[in-house]
PDB file of C-alpha atoms in Angstrom:
ATOM      1  CA  MET A   1     -16.447  18.571  -0.053  1.00  0.00           C
ATOM      2  CA  LEU A   2     -18.206  18.511  -3.058  1.00  0.00           C
ATOM      3  CA  VAL A   3     -15.970  15.536  -4.313  1.00  0.00           C
ATOM      4  CA  LEU A   4     -16.834  13.484  -1.271  1.00  0.00           C
ATOM      5  CA  SER A   5     -20.729  14.404  -2.111  1.00  0.00           C
ATOM      6  CA  GLN A   6     -20.565  13.293  -5.628  1.00  0.00           C
ATOM      7  CA  LEU A   7     -18.789  10.029  -4.417  1.00  0.00           C
ATOM      8  CA  ILE A   8     -21.288   9.189  -2.123  1.00  0.00           C
ATOM      9  CA  ALA A   9     -23.868   9.542  -4.154  1.00  0.00           C
ATOM     10  CA  VAL A  10     -22.499   7.585  -7.276  1.00  0.00           C
ATOM     11  CA  ALA A  11     -21.743   4.935  -4.422  1.00  0.00           C
ATOM     12  CA  GLY A  12     -25.313   4.661  -3.664  1.00  0.00           C
ATOM     13  CA  GLN A  13     -25.790   3.679  -7.115  1.00  0.00           C
ATOM     14  CA  PHE A  14     -23.752   0.496  -6.797  1.00  0.00           C
ATOM     15  CA  PRO A  15     -24.307  -2.842  -4.449  1.00  0.00           C
ATOM     16  CA  THR A  16     -22.404  -2.104  -1.031  1.00  0.00           C
ATOM     17  CA  TYR A  17     -20.096  -5.207  -1.727  1.00  0.00           C
ATOM     18  CA  PHE A  18     -18.939  -4.089  -5.159  1.00  0.00           C
ATOM     19  CA  VAL A  19     -17.821  -0.746  -3.225  1.00  0.00           C
ATOM     20  CA  ILE A  20     -16.193  -2.803  -0.409  1.00  0.00           C
ATOM     21  CA  VAL A  21     -14.557  -5.081  -2.880  1.00  0.00           C
ATOM     22  CA  TYR A  22     -12.611  -1.933  -4.414  1.00  0.00           C
ATOM     23  CA  VAL A  23     -11.808  -0.268  -1.161  1.00  0.00           C
ATOM     24  CA  VAL A  24     -10.104  -3.669   0.479  1.00  0.00           C
ATOM     25  CA  GLY A  25      -8.479  -3.861  -2.774  1.00  0.00           C
ATOM     26  CA  PHE A  26      -7.046  -0.335  -2.604  1.00  0.00           C
ATOM     27  CA  ILE A  27      -6.012  -0.808   0.659  1.00  0.00           C
ATOM     28  CA  ALA A  28      -4.405  -4.116   0.127  1.00  0.00           C
ATOM     29  CA  ALA A  29      -2.384  -2.736  -3.062  1.00  0.00           C
ATOM     30  CA  VAL A  30      -1.434   0.477  -1.050  1.00  0.00           C
ATOM     31  CA  THR A  31       0.062  -1.764   1.884  1.00  0.00           C
ATOM     32  CA  ILE A  32       1.796  -4.682  -0.289  1.00  0.00           C
ATOM     33  CA  GLY A  33       3.251  -1.570  -2.453  1.00  0.00           C
ATOM     34  CA  SER A  34       4.735  -0.010   0.574  1.00  0.00           C
ATOM     35  CA  ILE A  35       5.994  -2.950   1.953  1.00  0.00           C
ATOM     36  CA  ALA A  36       7.811  -3.789  -1.415  1.00  0.00           C
ATOM     37  CA  TRP A  37       8.907  -0.290  -1.721  1.00  0.00           C
ATOM     38  CA  TYR A  38      10.455  -0.055   1.446  1.00  0.00           C
ATOM     39  CA  ASN A  39      12.211  -3.381   0.730  1.00  0.00           C
ATOM     40  CA  SER A  40      13.568  -2.423  -2.679  1.00  0.00           C
ATOM     41  CA  LYS A  41      16.866  -1.039  -3.339  1.00  0.00           C
ATOM     42  CA  ARG A  42      17.286   2.808  -2.185  1.00  0.00           C
ATOM     43  CA  PRO A  43      17.408   5.449  -4.573  1.00  0.00           C
ATOM     44  CA  ALA A  44      20.246   7.657  -4.491  1.00  0.00           C
ATOM     45  CA  GLY A  45      20.724   9.449  -1.555  1.00  0.00           C
ATOM     46  CA  TRP A  46      18.221   7.393   0.805  1.00  0.00           C
ATOM     47  CA  GLU A  47      20.734   4.417   1.217  1.00  0.00           C
ATOM     48  CA  ASP A  48      20.976   5.048   4.800  1.00  0.00           C
ATOM     49  CA  ALA A  49      17.224   5.772   5.191  1.00  0.00           C
ATOM     50  CA  GLN A  50      15.686   3.749   8.473  1.00  0.00           C
ATOM     51  CA  ARG A  51      12.769   1.317   7.462  1.00  0.00           C
ATOM     52  CA  PRO A  52       9.854   1.976   9.866  1.00  0.00           C
ATOM     53  CA  ASP A  53       9.173  -0.495  12.435  1.00  0.00           C
ATOM     54  CA  PHE A  54       6.112  -2.147  10.715  1.00  0.00           C
ATOM     55  CA  VAL A  55       7.429  -3.408   7.724  1.00  0.00           C
ATOM     56  CA  PRO A  56       8.834  -6.886   7.558  1.00  0.00           C
ATOM     57  CA  ASP A  57      12.400  -7.405   6.542  1.00  0.00           C
ATOM     58  CA  LEU A  58      12.043  -9.554   3.608  1.00  0.00           C
ATOM     59  CA  GLU A  59      15.699 -11.044   2.756  1.00  0.00           C
ATOM     60  CA  ASP A  60      16.188 -14.089   1.284  1.00  0.00           C
ATOM     61  CA  LYS A  61      17.464 -16.969   3.846  1.00  0.00           C
ATOM     62  CA  GLU A  62      19.729 -18.568   1.260  1.00  0.00           C
ATOM     63  CA  SER A  63      21.451 -15.039   1.001  1.00  0.00           C
ATOM     64  CA  LYS A  64      22.689 -15.333   4.579  1.00  0.00           C
ATOM     65  CA  SER A  65      24.062 -18.687   4.630  1.00  0.00           C
TER      66      SER A  65
END
């Protein structure tokens, strides 16, 4: 809780749009990274793991034909 209150105090020293850009950028990086990780080759032992429904399948269309 102390960390949250310190974060709010520090955020008050920056313009709001500056903080929003960092928050949106962090969320975008986590989302894109998660999609890339789920579409990458599975580590040993995870080969049969199911992909979540919300992750799009990014297979190359040329490799299917």
